[in-house]
Short mmCIF file of C-alpha atoms in Angstrom, two decimals:
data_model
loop_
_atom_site.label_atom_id
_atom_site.label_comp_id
_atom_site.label_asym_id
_atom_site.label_seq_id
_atom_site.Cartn_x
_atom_site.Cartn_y
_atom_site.Cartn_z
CA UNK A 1 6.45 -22.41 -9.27
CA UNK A 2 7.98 -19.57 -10.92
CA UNK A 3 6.47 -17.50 -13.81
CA UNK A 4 8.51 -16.02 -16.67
CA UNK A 5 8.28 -13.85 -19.73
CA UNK A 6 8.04 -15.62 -23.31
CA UNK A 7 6.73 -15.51 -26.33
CA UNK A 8 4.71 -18.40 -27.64
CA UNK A 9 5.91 -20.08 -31.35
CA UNK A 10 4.94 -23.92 -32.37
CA UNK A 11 2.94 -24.62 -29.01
CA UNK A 12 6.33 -23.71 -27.33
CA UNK A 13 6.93 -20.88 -25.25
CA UNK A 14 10.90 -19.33 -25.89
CA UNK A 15 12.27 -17.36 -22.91
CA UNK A 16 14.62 -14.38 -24.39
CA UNK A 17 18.28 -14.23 -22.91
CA UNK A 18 17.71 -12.12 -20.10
CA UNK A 19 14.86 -14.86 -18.91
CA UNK A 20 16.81 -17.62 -19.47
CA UNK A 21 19.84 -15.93 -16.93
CA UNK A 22 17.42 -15.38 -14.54
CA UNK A 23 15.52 -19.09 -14.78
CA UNK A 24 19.44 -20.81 -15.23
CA UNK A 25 21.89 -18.49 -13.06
CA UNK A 26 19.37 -16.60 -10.28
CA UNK A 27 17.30 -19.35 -9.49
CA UNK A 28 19.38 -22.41 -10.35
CA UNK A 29 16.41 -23.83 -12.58
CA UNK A 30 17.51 -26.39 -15.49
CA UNK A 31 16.51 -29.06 -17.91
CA UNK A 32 12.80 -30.85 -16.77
CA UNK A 33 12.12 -28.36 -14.10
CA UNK A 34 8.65 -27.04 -14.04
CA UNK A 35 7.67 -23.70 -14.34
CA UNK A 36 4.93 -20.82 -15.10
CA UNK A 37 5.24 -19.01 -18.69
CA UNK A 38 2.89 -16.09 -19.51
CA UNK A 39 3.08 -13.69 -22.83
CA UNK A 40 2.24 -10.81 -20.43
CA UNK A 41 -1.43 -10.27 -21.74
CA UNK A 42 -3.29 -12.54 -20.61
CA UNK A 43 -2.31 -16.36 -21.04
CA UNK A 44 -0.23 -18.15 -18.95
CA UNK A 45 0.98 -21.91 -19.31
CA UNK A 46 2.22 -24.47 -16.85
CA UNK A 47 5.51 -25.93 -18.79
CA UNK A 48 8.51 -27.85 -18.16
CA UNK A 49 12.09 -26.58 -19.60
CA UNK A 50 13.14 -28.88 -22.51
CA UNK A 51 16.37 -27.26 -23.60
CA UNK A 52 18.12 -24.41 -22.21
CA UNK A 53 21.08 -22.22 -24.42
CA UNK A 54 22.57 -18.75 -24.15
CA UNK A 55 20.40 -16.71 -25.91
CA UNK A 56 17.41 -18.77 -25.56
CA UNK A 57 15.18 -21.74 -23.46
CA UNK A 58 12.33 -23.88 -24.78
CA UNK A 59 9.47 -24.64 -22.53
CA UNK A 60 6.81 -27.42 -23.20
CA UNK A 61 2.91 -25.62 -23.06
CA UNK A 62 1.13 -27.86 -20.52
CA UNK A 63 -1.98 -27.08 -18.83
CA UNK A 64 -3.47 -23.94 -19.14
CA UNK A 65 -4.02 -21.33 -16.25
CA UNK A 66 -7.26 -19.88 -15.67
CA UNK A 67 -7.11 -16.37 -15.92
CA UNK A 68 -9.58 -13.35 -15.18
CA UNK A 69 -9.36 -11.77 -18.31
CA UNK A 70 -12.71 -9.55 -17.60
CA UNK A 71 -10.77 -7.34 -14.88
CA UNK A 72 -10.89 -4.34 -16.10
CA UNK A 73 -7.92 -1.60 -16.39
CA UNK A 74 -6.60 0.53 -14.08
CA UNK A 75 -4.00 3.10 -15.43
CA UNK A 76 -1.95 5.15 -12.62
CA UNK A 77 -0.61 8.15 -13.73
CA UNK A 78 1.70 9.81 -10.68
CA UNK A 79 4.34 12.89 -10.01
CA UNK A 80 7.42 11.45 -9.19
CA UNK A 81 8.35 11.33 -5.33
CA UNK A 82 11.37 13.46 -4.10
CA UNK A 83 12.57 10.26 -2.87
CA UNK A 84 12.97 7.51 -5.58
CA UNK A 85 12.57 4.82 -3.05
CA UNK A 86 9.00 5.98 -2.84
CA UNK A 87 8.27 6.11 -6.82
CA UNK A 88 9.63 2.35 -6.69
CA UNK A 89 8.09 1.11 -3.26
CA UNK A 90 4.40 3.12 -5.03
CA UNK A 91 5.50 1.04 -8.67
CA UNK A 92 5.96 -2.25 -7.49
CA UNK A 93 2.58 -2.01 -5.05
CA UNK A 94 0.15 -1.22 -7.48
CA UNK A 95 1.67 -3.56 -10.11
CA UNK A 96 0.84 -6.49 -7.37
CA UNK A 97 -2.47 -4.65 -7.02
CA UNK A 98 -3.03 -5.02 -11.13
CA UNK A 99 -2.66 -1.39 -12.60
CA UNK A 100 -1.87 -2.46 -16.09
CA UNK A 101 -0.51 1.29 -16.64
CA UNK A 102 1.75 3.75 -15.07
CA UNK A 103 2.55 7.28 -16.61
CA UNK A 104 5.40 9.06 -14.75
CA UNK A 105 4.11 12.94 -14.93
CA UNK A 106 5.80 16.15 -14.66
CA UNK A 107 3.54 18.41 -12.35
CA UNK A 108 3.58 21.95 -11.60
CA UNK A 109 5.41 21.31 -8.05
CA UNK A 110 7.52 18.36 -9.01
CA UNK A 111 10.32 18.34 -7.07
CA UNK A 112 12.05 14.93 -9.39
CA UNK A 113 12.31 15.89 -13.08
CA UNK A 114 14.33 12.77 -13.53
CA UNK A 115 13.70 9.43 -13.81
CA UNK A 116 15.07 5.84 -14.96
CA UNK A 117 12.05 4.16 -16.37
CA UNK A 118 14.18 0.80 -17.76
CA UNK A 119 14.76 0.20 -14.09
CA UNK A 120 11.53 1.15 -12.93
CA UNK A 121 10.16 -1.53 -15.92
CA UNK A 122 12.22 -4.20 -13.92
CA UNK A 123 10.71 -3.04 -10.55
CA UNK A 124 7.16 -3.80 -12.02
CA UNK A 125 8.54 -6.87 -14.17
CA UNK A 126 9.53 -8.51 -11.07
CA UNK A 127 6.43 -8.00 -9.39
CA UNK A 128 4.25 -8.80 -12.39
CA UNK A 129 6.18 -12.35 -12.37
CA UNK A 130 6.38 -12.47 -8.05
CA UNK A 131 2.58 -12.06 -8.09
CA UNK A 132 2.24 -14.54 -11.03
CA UNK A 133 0.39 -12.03 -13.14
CA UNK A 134 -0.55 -12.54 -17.21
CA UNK A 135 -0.24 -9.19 -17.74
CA UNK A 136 2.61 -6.99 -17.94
CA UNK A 137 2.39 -3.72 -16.97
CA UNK A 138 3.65 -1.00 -18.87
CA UNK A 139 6.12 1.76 -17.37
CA UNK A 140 5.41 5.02 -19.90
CA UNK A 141 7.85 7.55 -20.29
CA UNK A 142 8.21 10.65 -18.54
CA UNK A 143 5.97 13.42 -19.50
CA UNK A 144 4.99 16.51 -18.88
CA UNK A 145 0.98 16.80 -17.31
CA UNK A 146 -0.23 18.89 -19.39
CA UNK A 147 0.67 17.05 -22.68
CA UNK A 148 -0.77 13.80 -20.90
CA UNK A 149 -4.11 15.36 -20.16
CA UNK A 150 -4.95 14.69 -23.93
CA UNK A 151 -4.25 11.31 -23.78
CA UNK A 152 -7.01 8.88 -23.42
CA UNK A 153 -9.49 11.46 -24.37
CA UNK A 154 -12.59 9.01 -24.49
CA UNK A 155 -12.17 7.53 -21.10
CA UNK A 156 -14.93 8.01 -18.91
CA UNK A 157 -13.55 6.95 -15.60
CA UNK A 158 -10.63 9.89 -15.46
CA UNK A 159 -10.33 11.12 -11.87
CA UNK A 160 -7.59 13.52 -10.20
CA UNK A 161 -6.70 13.62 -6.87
CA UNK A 162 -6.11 16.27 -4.65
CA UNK A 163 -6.02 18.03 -1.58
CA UNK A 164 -7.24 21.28 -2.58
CA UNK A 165 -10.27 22.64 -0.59
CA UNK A 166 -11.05 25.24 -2.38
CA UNK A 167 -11.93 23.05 -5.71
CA UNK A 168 -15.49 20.36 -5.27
CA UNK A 169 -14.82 17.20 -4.97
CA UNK A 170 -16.77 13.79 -5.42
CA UNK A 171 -16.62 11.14 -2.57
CA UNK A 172 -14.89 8.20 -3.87
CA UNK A 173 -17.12 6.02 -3.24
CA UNK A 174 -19.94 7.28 -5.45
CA UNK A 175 -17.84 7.80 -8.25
CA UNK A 176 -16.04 4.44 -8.47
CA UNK A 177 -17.78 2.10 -10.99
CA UNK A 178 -16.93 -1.73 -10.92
CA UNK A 179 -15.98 -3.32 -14.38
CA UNK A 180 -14.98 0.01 -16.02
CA UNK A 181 -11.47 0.55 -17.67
CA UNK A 182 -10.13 4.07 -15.32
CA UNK A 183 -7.32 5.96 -14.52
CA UNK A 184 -6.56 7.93 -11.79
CA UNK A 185 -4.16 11.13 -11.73
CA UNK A 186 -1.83 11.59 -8.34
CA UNK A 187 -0.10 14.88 -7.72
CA UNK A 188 3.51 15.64 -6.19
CA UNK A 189 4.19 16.32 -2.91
CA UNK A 190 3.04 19.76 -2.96
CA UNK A 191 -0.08 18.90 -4.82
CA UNK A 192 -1.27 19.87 -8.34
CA UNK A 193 -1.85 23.67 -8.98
CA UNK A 194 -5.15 25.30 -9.04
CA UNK A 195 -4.64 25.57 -12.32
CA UNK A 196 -3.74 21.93 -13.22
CA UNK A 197 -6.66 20.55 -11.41
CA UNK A 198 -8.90 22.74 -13.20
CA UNK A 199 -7.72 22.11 -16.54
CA UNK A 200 -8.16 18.48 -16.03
CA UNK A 201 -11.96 18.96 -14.89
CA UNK A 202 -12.14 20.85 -18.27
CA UNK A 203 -11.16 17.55 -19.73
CA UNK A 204 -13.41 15.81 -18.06
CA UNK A 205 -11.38 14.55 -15.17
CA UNK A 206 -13.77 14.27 -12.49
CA UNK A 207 -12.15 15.37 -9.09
CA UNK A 208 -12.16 13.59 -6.07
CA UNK A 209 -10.84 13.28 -2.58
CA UNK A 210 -9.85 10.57 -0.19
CA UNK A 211 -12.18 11.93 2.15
CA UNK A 212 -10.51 14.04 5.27
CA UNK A 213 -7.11 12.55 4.88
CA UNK A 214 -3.78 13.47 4.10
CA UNK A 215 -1.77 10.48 2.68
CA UNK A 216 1.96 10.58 1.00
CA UNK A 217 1.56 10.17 -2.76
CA UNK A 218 2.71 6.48 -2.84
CA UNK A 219 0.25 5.63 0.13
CA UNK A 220 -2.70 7.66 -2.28
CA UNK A 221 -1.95 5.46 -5.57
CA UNK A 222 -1.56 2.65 -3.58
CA UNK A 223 -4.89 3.02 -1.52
CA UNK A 224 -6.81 3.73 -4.73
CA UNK A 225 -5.18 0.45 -6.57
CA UNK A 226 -6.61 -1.38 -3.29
CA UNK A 227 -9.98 -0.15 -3.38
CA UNK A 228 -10.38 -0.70 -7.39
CA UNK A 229 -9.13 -4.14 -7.26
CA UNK A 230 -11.40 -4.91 -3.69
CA UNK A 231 -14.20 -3.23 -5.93
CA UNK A 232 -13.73 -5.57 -9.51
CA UNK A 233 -12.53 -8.76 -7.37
CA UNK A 234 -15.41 -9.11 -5.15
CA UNK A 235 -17.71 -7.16 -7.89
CA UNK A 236 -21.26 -9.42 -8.82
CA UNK B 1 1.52 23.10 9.54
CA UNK B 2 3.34 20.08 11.67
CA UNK B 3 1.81 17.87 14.16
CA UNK B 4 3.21 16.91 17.90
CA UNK B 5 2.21 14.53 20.21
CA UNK B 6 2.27 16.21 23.97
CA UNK B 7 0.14 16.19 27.17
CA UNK B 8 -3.53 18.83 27.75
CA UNK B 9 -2.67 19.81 31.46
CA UNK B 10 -4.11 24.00 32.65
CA UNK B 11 -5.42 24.74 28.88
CA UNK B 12 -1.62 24.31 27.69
CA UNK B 13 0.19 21.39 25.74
CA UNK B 14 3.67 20.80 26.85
CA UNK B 15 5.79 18.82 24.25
CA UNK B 16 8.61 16.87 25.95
CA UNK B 17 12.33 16.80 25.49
CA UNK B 18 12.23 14.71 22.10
CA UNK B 19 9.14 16.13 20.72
CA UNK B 20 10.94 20.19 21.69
CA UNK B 21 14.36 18.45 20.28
CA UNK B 22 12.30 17.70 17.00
CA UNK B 23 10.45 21.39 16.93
CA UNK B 24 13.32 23.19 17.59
CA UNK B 25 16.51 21.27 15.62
CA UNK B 26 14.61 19.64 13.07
CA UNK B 27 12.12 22.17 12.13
CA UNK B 28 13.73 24.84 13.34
CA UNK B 29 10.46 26.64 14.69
CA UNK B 30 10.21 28.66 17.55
CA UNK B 31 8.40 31.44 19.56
CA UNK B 32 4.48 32.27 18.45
CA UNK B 33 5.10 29.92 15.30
CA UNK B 34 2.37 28.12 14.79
CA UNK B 35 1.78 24.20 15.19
CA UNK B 36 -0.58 21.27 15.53
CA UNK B 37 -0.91 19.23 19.16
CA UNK B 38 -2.46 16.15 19.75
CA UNK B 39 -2.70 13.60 23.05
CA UNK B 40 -2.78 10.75 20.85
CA UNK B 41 -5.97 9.57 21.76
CA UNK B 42 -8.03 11.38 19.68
CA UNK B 43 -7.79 15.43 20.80
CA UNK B 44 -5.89 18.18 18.26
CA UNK B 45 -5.91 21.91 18.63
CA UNK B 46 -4.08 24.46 16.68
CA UNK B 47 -1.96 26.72 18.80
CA UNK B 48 1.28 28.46 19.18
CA UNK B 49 4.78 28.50 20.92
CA UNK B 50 5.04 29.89 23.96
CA UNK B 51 8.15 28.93 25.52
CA UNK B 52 11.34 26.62 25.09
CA UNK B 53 13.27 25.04 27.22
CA UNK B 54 15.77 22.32 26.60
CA UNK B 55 13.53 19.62 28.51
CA UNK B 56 10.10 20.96 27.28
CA UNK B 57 8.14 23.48 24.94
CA UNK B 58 4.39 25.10 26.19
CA UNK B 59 2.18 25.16 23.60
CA UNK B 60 -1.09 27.60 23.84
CA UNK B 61 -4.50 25.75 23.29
CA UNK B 62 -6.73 27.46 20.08
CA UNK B 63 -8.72 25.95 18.05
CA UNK B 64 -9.88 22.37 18.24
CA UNK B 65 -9.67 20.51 15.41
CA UNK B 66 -12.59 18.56 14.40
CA UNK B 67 -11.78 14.47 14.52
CA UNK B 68 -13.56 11.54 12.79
CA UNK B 69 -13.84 9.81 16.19
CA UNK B 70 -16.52 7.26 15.91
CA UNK B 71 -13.70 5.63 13.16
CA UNK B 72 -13.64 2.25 14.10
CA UNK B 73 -10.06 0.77 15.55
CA UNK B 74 -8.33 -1.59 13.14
CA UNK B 75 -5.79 -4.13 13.78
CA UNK B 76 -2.71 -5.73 12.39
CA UNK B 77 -1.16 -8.52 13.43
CA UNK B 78 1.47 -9.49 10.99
CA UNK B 79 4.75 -12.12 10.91
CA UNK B 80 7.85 -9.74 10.72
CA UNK B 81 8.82 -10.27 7.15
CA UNK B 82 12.58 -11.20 6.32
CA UNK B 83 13.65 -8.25 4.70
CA UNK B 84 12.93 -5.90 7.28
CA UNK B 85 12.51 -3.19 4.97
CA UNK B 86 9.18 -4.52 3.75
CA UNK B 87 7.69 -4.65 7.67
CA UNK B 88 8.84 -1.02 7.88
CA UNK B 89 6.88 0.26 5.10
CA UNK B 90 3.65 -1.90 5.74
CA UNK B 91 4.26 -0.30 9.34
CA UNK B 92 4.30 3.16 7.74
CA UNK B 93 1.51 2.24 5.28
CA UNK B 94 -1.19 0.90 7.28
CA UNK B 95 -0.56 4.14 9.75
CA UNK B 96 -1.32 6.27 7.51
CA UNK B 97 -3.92 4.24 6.54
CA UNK B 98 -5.40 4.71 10.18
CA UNK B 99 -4.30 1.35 11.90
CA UNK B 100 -4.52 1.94 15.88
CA UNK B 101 -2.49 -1.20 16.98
CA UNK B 102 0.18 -3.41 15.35
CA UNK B 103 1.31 -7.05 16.67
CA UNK B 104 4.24 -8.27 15.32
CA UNK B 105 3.88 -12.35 15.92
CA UNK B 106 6.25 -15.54 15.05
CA UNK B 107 4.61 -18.08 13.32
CA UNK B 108 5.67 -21.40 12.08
CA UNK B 109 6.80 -20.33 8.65
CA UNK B 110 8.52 -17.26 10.15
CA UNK B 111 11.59 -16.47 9.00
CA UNK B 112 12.55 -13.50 11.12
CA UNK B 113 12.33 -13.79 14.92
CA UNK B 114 13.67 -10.56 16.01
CA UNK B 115 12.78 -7.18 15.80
CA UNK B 116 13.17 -3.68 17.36
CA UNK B 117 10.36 -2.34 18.53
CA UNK B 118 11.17 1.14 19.70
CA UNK B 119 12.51 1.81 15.66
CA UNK B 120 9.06 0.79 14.46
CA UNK B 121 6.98 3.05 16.76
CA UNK B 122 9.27 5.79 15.76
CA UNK B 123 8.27 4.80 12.33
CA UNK B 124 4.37 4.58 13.55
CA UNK B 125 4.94 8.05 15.14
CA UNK B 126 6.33 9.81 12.34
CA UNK B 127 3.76 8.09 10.13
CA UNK B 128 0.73 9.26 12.78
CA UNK B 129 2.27 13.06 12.67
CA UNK B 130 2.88 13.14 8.81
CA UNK B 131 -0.38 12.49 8.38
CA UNK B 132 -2.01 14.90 11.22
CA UNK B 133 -3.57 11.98 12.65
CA UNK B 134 -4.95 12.41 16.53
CA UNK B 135 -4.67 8.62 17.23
CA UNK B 136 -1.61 7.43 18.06
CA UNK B 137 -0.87 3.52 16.71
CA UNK B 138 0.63 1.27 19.32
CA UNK B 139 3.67 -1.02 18.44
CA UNK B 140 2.96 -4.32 20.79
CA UNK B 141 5.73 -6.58 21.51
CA UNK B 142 6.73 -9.46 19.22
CA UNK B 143 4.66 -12.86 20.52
CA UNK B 144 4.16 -16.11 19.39
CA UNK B 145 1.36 -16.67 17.06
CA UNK B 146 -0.76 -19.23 19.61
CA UNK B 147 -0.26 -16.61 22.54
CA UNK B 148 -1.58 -13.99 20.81
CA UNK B 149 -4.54 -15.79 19.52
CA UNK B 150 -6.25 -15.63 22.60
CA UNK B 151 -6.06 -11.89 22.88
CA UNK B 152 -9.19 -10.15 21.92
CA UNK B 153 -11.16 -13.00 22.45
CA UNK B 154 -14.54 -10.84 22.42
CA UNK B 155 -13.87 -9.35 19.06
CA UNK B 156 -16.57 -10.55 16.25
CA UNK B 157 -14.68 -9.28 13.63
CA UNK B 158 -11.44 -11.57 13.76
CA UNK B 159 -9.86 -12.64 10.49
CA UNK B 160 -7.26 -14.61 9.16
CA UNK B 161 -5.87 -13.70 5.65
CA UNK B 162 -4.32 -16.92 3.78
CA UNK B 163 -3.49 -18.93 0.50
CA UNK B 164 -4.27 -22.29 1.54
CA UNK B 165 -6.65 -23.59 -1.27
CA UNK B 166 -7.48 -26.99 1.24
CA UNK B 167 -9.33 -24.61 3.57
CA UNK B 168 -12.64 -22.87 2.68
CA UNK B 169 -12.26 -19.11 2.85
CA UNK B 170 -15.16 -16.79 2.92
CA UNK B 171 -14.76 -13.58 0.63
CA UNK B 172 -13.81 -10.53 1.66
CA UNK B 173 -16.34 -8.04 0.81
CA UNK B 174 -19.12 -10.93 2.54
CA UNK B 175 -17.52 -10.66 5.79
CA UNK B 176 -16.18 -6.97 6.36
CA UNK B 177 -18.70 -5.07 8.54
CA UNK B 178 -18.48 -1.17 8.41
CA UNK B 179 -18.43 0.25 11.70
CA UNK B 180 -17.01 -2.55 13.51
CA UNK B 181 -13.54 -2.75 15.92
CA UNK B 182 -11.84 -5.86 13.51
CA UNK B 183 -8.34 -7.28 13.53
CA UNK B 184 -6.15 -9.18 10.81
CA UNK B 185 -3.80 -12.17 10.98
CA UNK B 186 -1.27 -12.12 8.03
CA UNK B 187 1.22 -14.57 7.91
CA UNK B 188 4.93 -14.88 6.97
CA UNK B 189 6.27 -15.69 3.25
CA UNK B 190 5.36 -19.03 3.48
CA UNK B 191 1.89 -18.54 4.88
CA UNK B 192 0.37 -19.71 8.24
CA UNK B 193 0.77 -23.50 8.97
CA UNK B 194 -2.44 -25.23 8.31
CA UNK B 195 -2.65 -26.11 11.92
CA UNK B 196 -2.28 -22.66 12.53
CA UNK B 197 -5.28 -21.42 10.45
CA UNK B 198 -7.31 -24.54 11.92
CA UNK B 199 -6.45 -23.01 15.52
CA UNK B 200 -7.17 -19.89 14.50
CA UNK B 201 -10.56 -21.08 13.45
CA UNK B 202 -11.52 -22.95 16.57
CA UNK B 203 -11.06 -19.52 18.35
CA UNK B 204 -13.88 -17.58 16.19
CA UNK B 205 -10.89 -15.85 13.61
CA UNK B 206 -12.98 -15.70 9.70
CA UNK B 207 -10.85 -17.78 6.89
CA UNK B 208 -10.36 -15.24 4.16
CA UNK B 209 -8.75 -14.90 1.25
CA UNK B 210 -8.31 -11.97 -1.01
CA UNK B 211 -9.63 -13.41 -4.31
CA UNK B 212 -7.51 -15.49 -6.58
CA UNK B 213 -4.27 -13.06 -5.76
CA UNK B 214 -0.91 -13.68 -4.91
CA UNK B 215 0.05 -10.72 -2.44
CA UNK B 216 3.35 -10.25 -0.15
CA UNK B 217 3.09 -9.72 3.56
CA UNK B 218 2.86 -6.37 3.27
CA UNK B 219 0.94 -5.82 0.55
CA UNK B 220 -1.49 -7.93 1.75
CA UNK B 221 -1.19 -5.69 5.21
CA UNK B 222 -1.81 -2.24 2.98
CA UNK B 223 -4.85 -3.68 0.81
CA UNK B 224 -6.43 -4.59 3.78
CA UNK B 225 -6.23 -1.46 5.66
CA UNK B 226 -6.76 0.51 2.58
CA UNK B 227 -10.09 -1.23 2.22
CA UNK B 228 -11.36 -1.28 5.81
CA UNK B 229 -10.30 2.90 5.22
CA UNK B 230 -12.08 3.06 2.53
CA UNK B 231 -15.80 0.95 3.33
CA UNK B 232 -15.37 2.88 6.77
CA UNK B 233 -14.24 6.53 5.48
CA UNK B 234 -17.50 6.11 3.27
CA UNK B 235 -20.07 4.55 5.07
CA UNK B 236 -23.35 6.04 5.76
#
């Protein structure tokens, strides 16, 4: 069954126009058909399509979906890949793996200073519906990493990345806690700067390493997406 | 500093005519610069250029580098999916990721029956040098799912990944054993057949699932191998 974006209004769910193309011209759906409708945080509906128009289609509510609205949130904050194809390949990964976040970041060694987040939201749209997620994850504008260091101030599961030998690290593993909202920071190609890494330990990042491996920085986010959801899947 | 694959033989490595074509076109090093050799099965030493020819570089011996080698061998056997663009990148992935052999398989559901080989171990390769690994992951031949079931017979840790709610599945984290040679079935877009996963069964594989998820081929492919990475990077 397929899964869609609506908002819910008189025990109805109402798909916008772009939602109603897609159910109607992409995948040939019409009037009856059954399908999936989620508000993208957190419920999701099994439905059938009662009317369809331009600008809008009505879905029934039917039977409610069960979802695991304890797993906690992972935010992904990442430089920008030389080569788009990796940004998107690293977006629409982790939003199958649940990150509920992602903050584009300009980094000290950035080689992309340019991005197109509207089409980066529709990478991790379509994979939020493909994977038949309730939440919607939210693409965040470009920014530069030293303004988004400030953000989420009070988190207390903030790591950073990096290859840097010279700077301690903690092993993953012991620093990873089950059922805790975190967010991880992943540098460009060349790595964040000395001094980047040790601002964000001033901040109270805590930095860590993969262990004795080098990995691109859409293989990084994506292994540490893997490992949190393994973690709060399988967790008690 | 970049990695090549050659052969140890009178305390020298000699790269051969595609690995020297690589050094000296596409990297454009040469004489005393320094590089990174490995056989492929688990040996690197720093070293230098010592001489070029058009059919072969010698490479001086130095330093050896120290390798993780009591890493346990993971791996993948996967249905080819039909964009081939997704099997390249869970190719590149799970390489990275440390995968020593991949078996591309046709199953019932498949959708793509043909593949080429020698373009995904170039991908494995450059995956294996990119990330200065000193095992080299072997690309097997494409098979039918039933023939390659009885493969690896003696393996304990055989498992086969699927969404097939009419078939108990153990969970992941109960069944993964740090340590431990293991290998993973995943199956096409449209999952393994059920007689498939019953077969599959009868010859000792594990029914698992990954949790109430909906994952592609290769995502499913990268979370696994991220995880064995990471319970195995981290053990002990």
């Amino acid at each position: 069954m397929n899964l869609f974006f609506a908002h819910f209004e008189n025990n109805q769910a109402i798909l916008d126009e772009k939602e109603t193309h897609h159910l109607q011209k992409v995948l040939r759906l019409g009037k009856n058909d059954k399908v999936l409708v989620t508000d993208g945080k957190g419920k999701m509906f099994e439905g059938h399509v009662l009317e369809i128009t331009k600008k809008q289609s009505l879905i029934s509510l039917g039977k409610e979906r069960e979802i695991q609205n304890n797993f906690p949130e992972l935010s992904v904050a990442f430089a920008p890949t030389k080569s788009n194809e990796r940004s998107e390949i690293l977006i629409e990964k982790i939003v199958e793996l649940g990150v509920r976040n992602i903050f584009p970041i300009t980094s000290f060694h950035s080689e992309r200073r340019k991005i197109n987040v509207e089409r980066w939201q529709k990478i991790a749209d379509a994979a939020t519906k493909q994977s038949l997620k309730a939440h919607r994850c939210q693409l965040h504008d470009l920014q530069d990493f030293k303004n988004f260091l400030s953000l989420k101030k009070n988190l207390e599961n903030k790591f950073i990345a990096h290859c840097n030998s010279a700077i301690p690290t903690s092993l993953l593993k012991n620093v990873l806690s089950p059922g805790e909202d975190s967010l991880i920071l992943i540098g460009p190609e060349g790595d964040f700067s000395q001094d980047e890494i040790h601002t964000a330990i001033d901040l109270g990042y805590k930095s860590i390493s993969f262990g004795n491996q080098r990995f691109r920085t859409e293989t990084a986010g994506i292994y540490f997406a893997s490992v949190y959801n393994f973690l709060n899947t399988f967790r008690a």
